[in-house]
Amino acid sequence: MQFSVFMRVQLVLIACSAVVLMMLFPVGGAIDLHLIASWVDATGQFHHRDNWYLAKLNHVIVKNIIIGVYAVFFVLWLASFKMTRLAAQRWQYGYMFWVSMLCTSIVGILKSQSSHACPWNMTHPAAQGFVWDFSATHGHCFPGGHASTGFALMTGYFVYRATHHRRALFYLFAGLILGFAMGWAQMMRGAHFLSHNLWTGWWAWSINCLIYLWAARHLGTRHQHS
């Protein structure tokens, strides 16, 4: 696909997906509440909140492994200034690291300024079970920060989309699968609604499209077919 056509498709995709998210997946809407209902008990408690597989394996170990992948690209980028055989890939290494970090950082900034509370802070005991308190503003919970570490792997798709098609698809699907899986695990704990993580994926993709519009020529892809 030619670069110009690819970017027009992405613009339409970003705009349409934003409308879909706003209309069908409002924060704390019917879909959010339906999907999280399986993980909250009759008193409003999330008993999987401290589950080892979710709190330790997912939230710490898996995240650190992915951070390690980004660290490898950072080291390769630094090494490319000293090692001639790596110099040709300097833009690829640098793009992968810095744009991935930009994705997670922007999501983190948005989250830090958000008034949306985490689900586990929104349930209150009632005479018959519990109620959701949508006025809770303890916030700093939207979009989903943890999932951004996984979704940011989609950056690799843009790095390799024209020069290494299979590698590009690997990063695309790895980012989608890990982002959704990490986000879903957080939903099971009560840390996020599904909508939080869908918006995280949207931001990661949109940021990449914006940067790629400028950086594609440095990656050697502007006039090539994928």
PDB file of C-alpha atoms in Angstrom, residues 145-219:
ATOM      1  CA  GLY A 145      -1.565   2.975  32.014  1.00  0.00           C
ATOM      2  CA  HIS A 146      -0.548  -0.654  32.400  1.00  0.00           C
ATOM      3  CA  ALA A 147      -1.957  -1.701  29.027  1.00  0.00           C
ATOM      4  CA  SER A 148       0.026   1.052  27.311  1.00  0.00           C
ATOM      5  CA  THR A 149       3.238  -0.921  27.841  1.00  0.00           C
ATOM      6  CA  GLY A 150       1.795  -3.711  25.712  1.00  0.00           C
ATOM      7  CA  PHE A 151       0.014  -1.565  23.140  1.00  0.00           C
ATOM      8  CA  ALA A 152       3.191   0.443  22.537  1.00  0.00           C
ATOM      9  CA  LEU A 153       4.703  -2.634  20.883  1.00  0.00           C
ATOM     10  CA  MET A 154       2.523  -1.732  17.891  1.00  0.00           C
ATOM     11  CA  THR A 155       5.215   0.852  17.197  1.00  0.00           C
ATOM     12  CA  GLY A 156       7.195  -1.965  15.619  1.00  0.00           C
ATOM     13  CA  TYR A 157       4.551  -2.265  12.922  1.00  0.00           C
ATOM     14  CA  PHE A 158       5.335   1.233  11.708  1.00  0.00           C
ATOM     15  CA  VAL A 159       9.070   0.628  11.941  1.00  0.00           C
ATOM     16  CA  TYR A 160       8.985  -2.452   9.720  1.00  0.00           C
ATOM     17  CA  ARG A 161       5.718  -2.238   7.744  1.00  0.00           C
ATOM     18  CA  ALA A 162       7.419  -1.733   4.358  1.00  0.00           C
ATOM     19  CA  THR A 163      10.820  -3.318   4.808  1.00  0.00           C
ATOM     20  CA  HIS A 164      10.028  -6.437   6.879  1.00  0.00           C
ATOM     21  CA  HIS A 165       6.352  -7.261   6.456  1.00  0.00           C
ATOM     22  CA  ARG A 166       6.259 -10.342   8.674  1.00  0.00           C
ATOM     23  CA  ARG A 167       8.186  -8.620  11.427  1.00  0.00           C
ATOM     24  CA  ALA A 168       5.791  -5.683  11.211  1.00  0.00           C
ATOM     25  CA  LEU A 169       2.802  -7.993  11.602  1.00  0.00           C
ATOM     26  CA  PHE A 170       4.487  -9.692  14.545  1.00  0.00           C
ATOM     27  CA  TYR A 171       4.766  -6.397  16.417  1.00  0.00           C
ATOM     28  CA  LEU A 172       1.243  -5.390  15.435  1.00  0.00           C
ATOM     29  CA  PHE A 173      -0.355  -8.556  16.777  1.00  0.00           C
ATOM     30  CA  ALA A 174       1.998  -8.763  19.760  1.00  0.00           C
ATOM     31  CA  GLY A 175       1.013  -5.224  20.731  1.00  0.00           C
ATOM     32  CA  LEU A 176      -2.696  -5.870  20.287  1.00  0.00           C
ATOM     33  CA  ILE A 177      -2.681  -9.192  22.139  1.00  0.00           C
ATOM     34  CA  LEU A 178      -0.486  -8.065  25.023  1.00  0.00           C
ATOM     35  CA  GLY A 179      -2.244  -4.715  25.340  1.00  0.00           C
ATOM     36  CA  PHE A 180      -5.678  -6.314  25.523  1.00  0.00           C
ATOM     37  CA  ALA A 181      -4.502  -9.155  27.776  1.00  0.00           C
ATOM     38  CA  MET A 182      -2.754  -6.827  30.215  1.00  0.00           C
ATOM     39  CA  GLY A 183      -5.748  -4.512  30.217  1.00  0.00           C
ATOM     40  CA  TRP A 184      -8.207  -7.379  30.718  1.00  0.00           C
ATOM     41  CA  ALA A 185      -6.196  -8.654  33.682  1.00  0.00           C
ATOM     42  CA  GLN A 186      -6.400  -5.193  35.221  1.00  0.00           C
ATOM     43  CA  MET A 187     -10.153  -5.219  34.656  1.00  0.00           C
ATOM     44  CA  MET A 188     -10.370  -8.536  36.507  1.00  0.00           C
ATOM     45  CA  ARG A 189      -8.597  -6.885  39.444  1.00  0.00           C
ATOM     46  CA  GLY A 190     -10.983  -3.928  39.412  1.00  0.00           C
ATOM     47  CA  ALA A 191      -8.305  -1.456  38.359  1.00  0.00           C
ATOM     48  CA  HIS A 192      -9.885  -0.473  35.030  1.00  0.00           C
ATOM     49  CA  PHE A 193     -12.962  -0.711  32.871  1.00  0.00           C
ATOM     50  CA  LEU A 194     -12.649  -2.083  29.350  1.00  0.00           C
ATOM     51  CA  SER A 195     -13.148   1.415  27.934  1.00  0.00           C
ATOM     52  CA  HIS A 196     -10.035   2.635  29.767  1.00  0.00           C
ATOM     53  CA  ASN A 197      -7.894   0.149  27.872  1.00  0.00           C
ATOM     54  CA  LEU A 198      -9.600   0.568  24.510  1.00  0.00           C
ATOM     55  CA  TRP A 199      -8.754   4.251  24.658  1.00  0.00           C
ATOM     56  CA  THR A 200      -5.178   3.350  25.577  1.00  0.00           C
ATOM     57  CA  GLY A 201      -4.897   1.326  22.381  1.00  0.00           C
ATOM     58  CA  TRP A 202      -6.460   4.195  20.429  1.00  0.00           C
ATOM     59  CA  TRP A 203      -3.912   6.653  21.766  1.00  0.00           C
ATOM     60  CA  ALA A 204      -0.971   4.336  21.068  1.00  0.00           C
ATOM     61  CA  TRP A 205      -2.051   3.881  17.448  1.00  0.00           C
ATOM     62  CA  SER A 206      -2.903   7.555  16.899  1.00  0.00           C
ATOM     63  CA  ILE A 207       0.424   8.754  18.286  1.00  0.00           C
ATOM     64  CA  ASN A 208       2.255   6.337  16.027  1.00  0.00           C
ATOM     65  CA  CYS A 209       0.340   7.523  12.972  1.00  0.00           C
ATOM     66  CA  LEU A 210       1.154  11.142  13.749  1.00  0.00           C
ATOM     67  CA  ILE A 211       4.872  10.504  14.245  1.00  0.00           C
ATOM     68  CA  TYR A 212       5.034   8.148  11.275  1.00  0.00           C
ATOM     69  CA  LEU A 213       3.651  10.863   9.015  1.00  0.00           C
ATOM     70  CA  TRP A 214       6.862  12.777   9.660  1.00  0.00           C
ATOM     71  CA  ALA A 215       9.341   9.946  10.210  1.00  0.00           C
ATOM     72  CA  ALA A 216       8.456   7.525   7.400  1.00  0.00           C
ATOM     73  CA  ARG A 217      11.024   8.996   5.032  1.00  0.00           C
ATOM     74  CA  HIS A 218      13.765   8.312   7.580  1.00  0.00           C
ATOM     75  CA  LEU A 219      12.588   4.719   7.921  1.00  0.00           C
TER      76      LEU A 219
END
